[in-house]
Every structure is written in C-alpha cells, then in structure tokens.
Amino acid sequence: MCIQIPSTQSCRYELDEWNTRLTEICGHFVTNTEAGSVMGNASILQLGDVDCARVTHNAREITRGPADISKDGEAYYFLILQLRGEAELEQNGQTALLSKPGDMTLIDSVKSSIFRANRTLGSDQISIHIPRHLLHRHFNSAYACGRKVSAFSGSGQLINAHLNLLLEAQPGSQKQHLLSGAFNDVVSATFLEEDTSALQEGYDKLQFLLSLIHDNALEESFNIDELSKLSSMSRSSIYRLFREHGLSCNEQIAKVRVGRFKRELSRRLHSRQAFRISQLAFEFGFRDLSTFNRAFRAQVGMSPRTFAEQIRQNEPAVNRYA
C-alpha cells in the first residue's frame, strides 16, 4: 500500500528562488543543476501534528553539508517517502534508491547528505520532519539512516497505511491527534538499531557537537561547560574546532533556541493560541529578555514583536499575541 495523494503542479523556479523556497520548507540545502533553474514545487502538507512537506523536483543533486547544517536552528530525522518518479539518497556511506511508490529512507539532518533525482522521471516525495531531540529523549540508541525500507516490506506497508489514515482523518479531530502521536513510535521501531555502540560512529567531531547542541540547547543551564561534559572534549578543543570552521559555539546554541522559538511562535499564531513572547523566550532556553532580543535581531534582522506582526499581517485571521 502506498500513499494515496493527488499529483502536484510543478513550476519553473530560478535557482536562487528554488533554494529560498526549499530553505523555508525544509531547511538549508544547496541545489546543483546545469539548467540554472528547477522544475518542481515545495509545500507544507497538513497531517495533524506530524510536520510534513512535499517536495517535487528534477534537480541533478541537492546536497547538505556542515555549513548548511550549522545554519539551521532545528534538527530532524527526515523520513523521505517516494510518491512518484525515482530518487537516490546518500548518507552514512549508504545509498538508498527509492524507485517504487512508498519506498522510504531515514536521513539525519545533522549529518551530510546528498539527494539525486532521476532526470527523466523526476522525483515526487513526502519529507516528514521528526524532531531529532524527541527520538533521542525516548530511545538511547542509533537509527539506521540511509537504509532503504521497501514499500512492500512489512514495515513499509505499516508506515504507508498509517500515513493514509492520517490523510483520511478529519483535520483537528481526536483521531488525527492520536494517529499523529503514534507515528513517531512506528518510525522509531522501523529504523531503530539495537546496538548502541554505533551511535557516535560515522560522525565527525563538528557534526557530533552540533548534534549535542540540537539535543540539549533548550535546557536553560546548557552552555559550553555542559557541552564539554557531554562530548568529553575540553572547552579549548571545542572553541578551536568551531573557529576552524568559521563558527561560534555560543552562536550555534543561540541559533537553535531562536530557530525553535520562531517555529513555535508561528505555530501558536496560526492556531490562535494565547501567549506572551517573553514567556515563550524563557521556554526556549533564554535566561533574560535582553540576551534573547539581541540573539533574535542578529539572526532575523528584526525584533521578535515585529516578526510576529509580519506573520499576523500575512494571516488576517490570526489573533494578536499578548
């Protein structure tokens, strides 16, 4: 059983325009194409509480390296599920060829990856974004990223059937909420590796540190000292490693906090939930408002209140925030 969903309309995007669109939907990637443009589309797909995007493209190659990873404030496992066409995904030294509707693989957003579309058939995929810190909070293990799960396997049929149920459920219903809550467990059970010794294998030092930041940044007490304890690396080694890659450890921690704050702010505005910006900042690891405001302006180029007002103006039905 594969996902029952209508075809999407592709458009021609100039390369810069496509990269901007892809960044808004999925995070930072670099698209390589000889034509200077991409035929495709990228859009949010509503599946209850499951964060999902649909990406259609004919690009020769879409890559994600350490520089791209460092720009994102959030970290995910991407469950990539093929709808139409054919694609090849590479991570962890493994290559998954998704050639049949319903074929899938799991990709870790804090590790380098390469996406290739069949230039003749193109590629139409669902990308389900499962927050990385949620899986690592519940399971002290590794996940088999880059491994293909066939649509015809028992696990593949289960995940496809689960997604079809989500698509059929009434938006906002209790049924959809329950199905959404169970979905992460289904994916975890499919890709979980029981051997925990491989958890850190295959990570280079920078990616390992970035993954620890993504997993722990929302703790108010998290800082360079905590990162040093978790990584078993000295403070000086951590600072030196980030400097070698043109990065700042403290800025990376702030990026994660601001990125997740932005996403939650948008979610609460669109769902018309009452909240206070100051309280939300504290929930996402900031100890004081001045530090939060400086970090937000440095990354977004405007104040949090102005950012929220722009969202509200683009969505007239959204209530004002406190």
PDB file of N, CA and C in Angstrom, residues 241-288:
ATOM      1  N   LEU A 241      37.702  23.938  17.399  1.00  0.00           N
ATOM      2  CA  LEU A 241      37.041  23.225  16.318  1.00  0.00           C
ATOM      3  C   LEU A 241      36.015  24.112  15.615  1.00  0.00           C
ATOM      4  N   PHE A 242      35.237  24.857  16.394  1.00  0.00           N
ATOM      5  CA  PHE A 242      34.256  25.755  15.778  1.00  0.00           C
ATOM      6  C   PHE A 242      34.956  26.868  14.995  1.00  0.00           C
ATOM      7  N   ARG A 243      36.032  27.429  15.564  1.00  0.00           N
ATOM      8  CA  ARG A 243      36.756  28.504  14.868  1.00  0.00           C
ATOM      9  C   ARG A 243      37.313  28.007  13.537  1.00  0.00           C
ATOM     10  N   GLU A 244      37.819  26.777  13.518  1.00  0.00           N
ATOM     11  CA  GLU A 244      38.384  26.221  12.288  1.00  0.00           C
ATOM     12  C   GLU A 244      37.365  26.153  11.164  1.00  0.00           C
ATOM     13  N   HIS A 245      36.088  26.063  11.522  1.00  0.00           N
ATOM     14  CA  HIS A 245      35.019  26.004  10.517  1.00  0.00           C
ATOM     15  C   HIS A 245      34.285  27.338  10.387  1.00  0.00           C
ATOM     16  N   GLY A 246      34.898  28.410  10.951  1.00  0.00           N
ATOM     17  CA  GLY A 246      34.295  29.736  10.835  1.00  0.00           C
ATOM     18  C   GLY A 246      33.022  29.908  11.632  1.00  0.00           C
ATOM     19  N   LEU A 247      32.871  29.153  12.723  1.00  0.00           N
ATOM     20  CA  LEU A 247      31.641  29.177  13.512  1.00  0.00           C
ATOM     21  C   LEU A 247      31.939  29.575  14.953  1.00  0.00           C
ATOM     22  N   SER A 248      30.874  29.904  15.663  1.00  0.00           N
ATOM     23  CA  SER A 248      30.960  30.196  17.091  1.00  0.00           C
ATOM     24  C   SER A 248      30.045  29.247  17.844  1.00  0.00           C
ATOM     25  N   CYS A 249      30.564  28.615  18.885  1.00  0.00           N
ATOM     26  CA  CYS A 249      29.763  27.669  19.660  1.00  0.00           C
ATOM     27  C   CYS A 249      28.547  28.355  20.281  1.00  0.00           C
ATOM     28  N   ASN A 250      28.763  29.516  20.903  1.00  0.00           N
ATOM     29  CA  ASN A 250      27.653  30.218  21.553  1.00  0.00           C
ATOM     30  C   ASN A 250      26.599  30.657  20.545  1.00  0.00           C
ATOM     31  N   GLU A 251      27.041  31.061  19.358  1.00  0.00           N
ATOM     32  CA  GLU A 251      26.081  31.446  18.317  1.00  0.00           C
ATOM     33  C   GLU A 251      25.262  30.252  17.857  1.00  0.00           C
ATOM     34  N   GLN A 252      25.882  29.072  17.798  1.00  0.00           N
ATOM     35  CA  GLN A 252      25.142  27.886  17.394  1.00  0.00           C
ATOM     36  C   GLN A 252      24.064  27.535  18.410  1.00  0.00           C
ATOM     37  N   ILE A 253      24.379  27.672  19.693  1.00  0.00           N
ATOM     38  CA  ILE A 253      23.375  27.421  20.735  1.00  0.00           C
ATOM     39  C   ILE A 253      22.223  28.414  20.587  1.00  0.00           C
ATOM     40  N   ALA A 254      22.553  29.689  20.371  1.00  0.00           N
ATOM     41  CA  ALA A 254      21.514  30.712  20.205  1.00  0.00           C
ATOM     42  C   ALA A 254      20.691  30.458  18.951  1.00  0.00           C
ATOM     43  N   LYS A 255      21.335  29.957  17.870  1.00  0.00           N
ATOM     44  CA  LYS A 255      20.605  29.679  16.631  1.00  0.00           C
ATOM     45  C   LYS A 255      19.534  28.620  16.846  1.00  0.00           C
ATOM     46  N   VAL A 256      19.888  27.583  17.582  1.00  0.00           N
ATOM     47  CA  VAL A 256      18.918  26.521  17.853  1.00  0.00           C
ATOM     48  C   VAL A 256      17.741  27.087  18.638  1.00  0.00           C
ATOM     49  N   ARG A 257      18.030  27.865  19.662  1.00  0.00           N
ATOM     50  CA  ARG A 257      16.967  28.416  20.501  1.00  0.00           C
ATOM     51  C   ARG A 257      16.072  29.361  19.713  1.00  0.00           C
ATOM     52  N   VAL A 258      16.675  30.253  18.938  1.00  0.00           N
ATOM     53  CA  VAL A 258      15.887  31.197  18.145  1.00  0.00           C
ATOM     54  C   VAL A 258      15.089  30.456  17.062  1.00  0.00           C
ATOM     55  N   GLY A 259      15.703  29.473  16.414  1.00  0.00           N
ATOM     56  CA  GLY A 259      15.007  28.719  15.369  1.00  0.00           C
ATOM     57  C   GLY A 259      13.776  28.018  15.889  1.00  0.00           C
ATOM     58  N   ARG A 260      13.894  27.392  17.047  1.00  0.00           N
ATOM     59  CA  ARG A 260      12.741  26.687  17.612  1.00  0.00           C
ATOM     60  C   ARG A 260      11.715  27.671  18.157  1.00  0.00           C
ATOM     61  N   PHE A 261      12.175  28.811  18.684  1.00  0.00           N
ATOM     62  CA  PHE A 261      11.255  29.860  19.113  1.00  0.00           C
ATOM     63  C   PHE A 261      10.416  30.342  17.925  1.00  0.00           C
ATOM     64  N   LYS A 262      11.060  30.601  16.782  1.00  0.00           N
ATOM     65  CA  LYS A 262      10.350  31.087  15.600  1.00  0.00           C
ATOM     66  C   LYS A 262       9.281  30.099  15.156  1.00  0.00           C
ATOM     67  N   ARG A 263       9.643  28.837  15.152  1.00  0.00           N
ATOM     68  CA  ARG A 263       8.689  27.828  14.698  1.00  0.00           C
ATOM     69  C   ARG A 263       7.488  27.742  15.634  1.00  0.00           C
ATOM     70  N   GLU A 264       7.750  27.766  16.945  1.00  0.00           N
ATOM     71  CA  GLU A 264       6.658  27.685  17.912  1.00  0.00           C
ATOM     72  C   GLU A 264       5.812  28.957  17.881  1.00  0.00           C
ATOM     73  N   LEU A 265       6.461  30.108  17.698  1.00  0.00           N
ATOM     74  CA  LEU A 265       5.717  31.363  17.578  1.00  0.00           C
ATOM     75  C   LEU A 265       4.748  31.299  16.402  1.00  0.00           C
ATOM     76  N   SER A 266       5.246  30.838  15.242  1.00  0.00           N
ATOM     77  CA  SER A 266       4.385  30.725  14.057  1.00  0.00           C
ATOM     78  C   SER A 266       3.240  29.747  14.303  1.00  0.00           C
ATOM     79  N   ARG A 267       3.556  28.624  14.946  1.00  0.00           N
ATOM     80  CA  ARG A 267       2.519  27.628  15.207  1.00  0.00           C
ATOM     81  C   ARG A 267       1.419  28.194  16.106  1.00  0.00           C
ATOM     82  N   ARG A 268       1.816  28.905  17.155  1.00  0.00           N
ATOM     83  CA  ARG A 268       0.816  29.432  18.089  1.00  0.00           C
ATOM     84  C   ARG A 268      -0.011  30.544  17.462  1.00  0.00           C
ATOM     85  N   LEU A 269       0.623  31.360  16.616  1.00  0.00           N
ATOM     86  CA  LEU A 269      -0.142  32.402  15.935  1.00  0.00           C
ATOM     87  C   LEU A 269      -1.164  31.799  14.974  1.00  0.00           C
ATOM     88  N   HIS A 270      -0.738  30.813  14.188  1.00  0.00           N
ATOM     89  CA  HIS A 270      -1.643  30.204  13.208  1.00  0.00           C
ATOM     90  C   HIS A 270      -2.751  29.399  13.880  1.00  0.00           C
ATOM     91  N   SER A 271      -2.484  28.842  15.059  1.00  0.00           N
ATOM     92  CA  SER A 271      -3.517  28.085  15.765  1.00  0.00           C
ATOM     93  C   SER A 271      -4.293  28.955  16.749  1.00  0.00           C
ATOM     94  N   ARG A 272      -3.977  30.271  16.757  1.00  0.00           N
ATOM     95  CA  ARG A 272      -4.704  31.261  17.569  1.00  0.00           C
ATOM     96  C   ARG A 272      -4.611  30.980  19.075  1.00  0.00           C
ATOM     97  N   GLN A 273      -3.453  30.499  19.515  1.00  0.00           N
ATOM     98  CA  GLN A 273      -3.255  30.269  20.943  1.00  0.00           C
ATOM     99  C   GLN A 273      -2.741  31.543  21.607  1.00  0.00           C
ATOM    100  N   ALA A 274      -3.245  31.820  22.800  1.00  0.00           N
ATOM    101  CA  ALA A 274      -2.788  32.977  23.560  1.00  0.00           C
ATOM    102  C   ALA A 274      -1.414  32.692  24.159  1.00  0.00           C
ATOM    103  N   PHE A 275      -0.544  33.688  24.151  1.00  0.00           N
ATOM    104  CA  PHE A 275       0.789  33.500  24.722  1.00  0.00           C
ATOM    105  C   PHE A 275       1.453  34.860  24.889  1.00  0.00           C
ATOM    106  N   ARG A 276       2.548  34.871  25.630  1.00  0.00           N
ATOM    107  CA  ARG A 276       3.379  36.066  25.765  1.00  0.00           C
ATOM    108  C   ARG A 276       4.762  35.759  25.184  1.00  0.00           C
ATOM    109  N   ILE A 277       5.283  36.680  24.402  1.00  0.00           N
ATOM    110  CA  ILE A 277       6.585  36.478  23.776  1.00  0.00           C
ATOM    111  C   ILE A 277       7.656  36.256  24.829  1.00  0.00           C
ATOM    112  N   SER A 278       7.614  37.024  25.913  1.00  0.00           N
ATOM    113  CA  SER A 278       8.628  36.896  26.950  1.00  0.00           C
ATOM    114  C   SER A 278       8.623  35.500  27.565  1.00  0.00           C
ATOM    115  N   GLN A 279       7.433  34.979  27.874  1.00  0.00           N
ATOM    116  CA  GLN A 279       7.347  33.652  28.467  1.00  0.00           C
ATOM    117  C   GLN A 279       7.833  32.587  27.492  1.00  0.00           C
ATOM    118  N   LEU A 280       7.514  32.769  26.209  1.00  0.00           N
ATOM    119  CA  LEU A 280       7.938  31.809  25.192  1.00  0.00           C
ATOM    120  C   LEU A 280       9.462  31.802  25.076  1.00  0.00           C
ATOM    121  N   ALA A 281      10.080  32.964  25.198  1.00  0.00           N
ATOM    122  CA  ALA A 281      11.542  33.038  25.145  1.00  0.00           C
ATOM    123  C   ALA A 281      12.171  32.228  26.274  1.00  0.00           C
ATOM    124  N   PHE A 282      11.600  32.325  27.469  1.00  0.00           N
ATOM    125  CA  PHE A 282      12.130  31.563  28.603  1.00  0.00           C
ATOM    126  C   PHE A 282      11.972  30.060  28.376  1.00  0.00           C
ATOM    127  N   GLU A 283      10.872  29.666  27.734  1.00  0.00           N
ATOM    128  CA  GLU A 283      10.638  28.251  27.454  1.00  0.00           C
ATOM    129  C   GLU A 283      11.687  27.679  26.507  1.00  0.00           C
ATOM    130  N   PHE A 284      12.300  28.546  25.696  1.00  0.00           N
ATOM    131  CA  PHE A 284      13.265  28.068  24.710  1.00  0.00           C
ATOM    132  C   PHE A 284      14.703  28.377  25.109  1.00  0.00           C
ATOM    133  N   GLY A 285      14.948  28.406  26.431  1.00  0.00           N
ATOM    134  CA  GLY A 285      16.318  28.376  26.942  1.00  0.00           C
ATOM    135  C   GLY A 285      16.976  29.700  27.234  1.00  0.00           C
ATOM    136  N   PHE A 286      16.302  30.835  26.961  1.00  0.00           N
ATOM    137  CA  PHE A 286      16.911  32.133  27.232  1.00  0.00           C
ATOM    138  C   PHE A 286      16.659  32.545  28.677  1.00  0.00           C
ATOM    139  N   ARG A 287      17.719  33.030  29.333  1.00  0.00           N
ATOM    140  CA  ARG A 287      17.602  33.391  30.746  1.00  0.00           C
ATOM    141  C   ARG A 287      17.071  34.797  30.950  1.00  0.00           C
ATOM    142  N   ASP A 288      17.296  35.684  29.993  1.00  0.00           N
ATOM    143  CA  ASP A 288      16.822  37.067  30.132  1.00  0.00           C
ATOM    144  C   ASP A 288      16.427  37.610  28.770  1.00  0.00           C
TER     145      ASP A 288
END
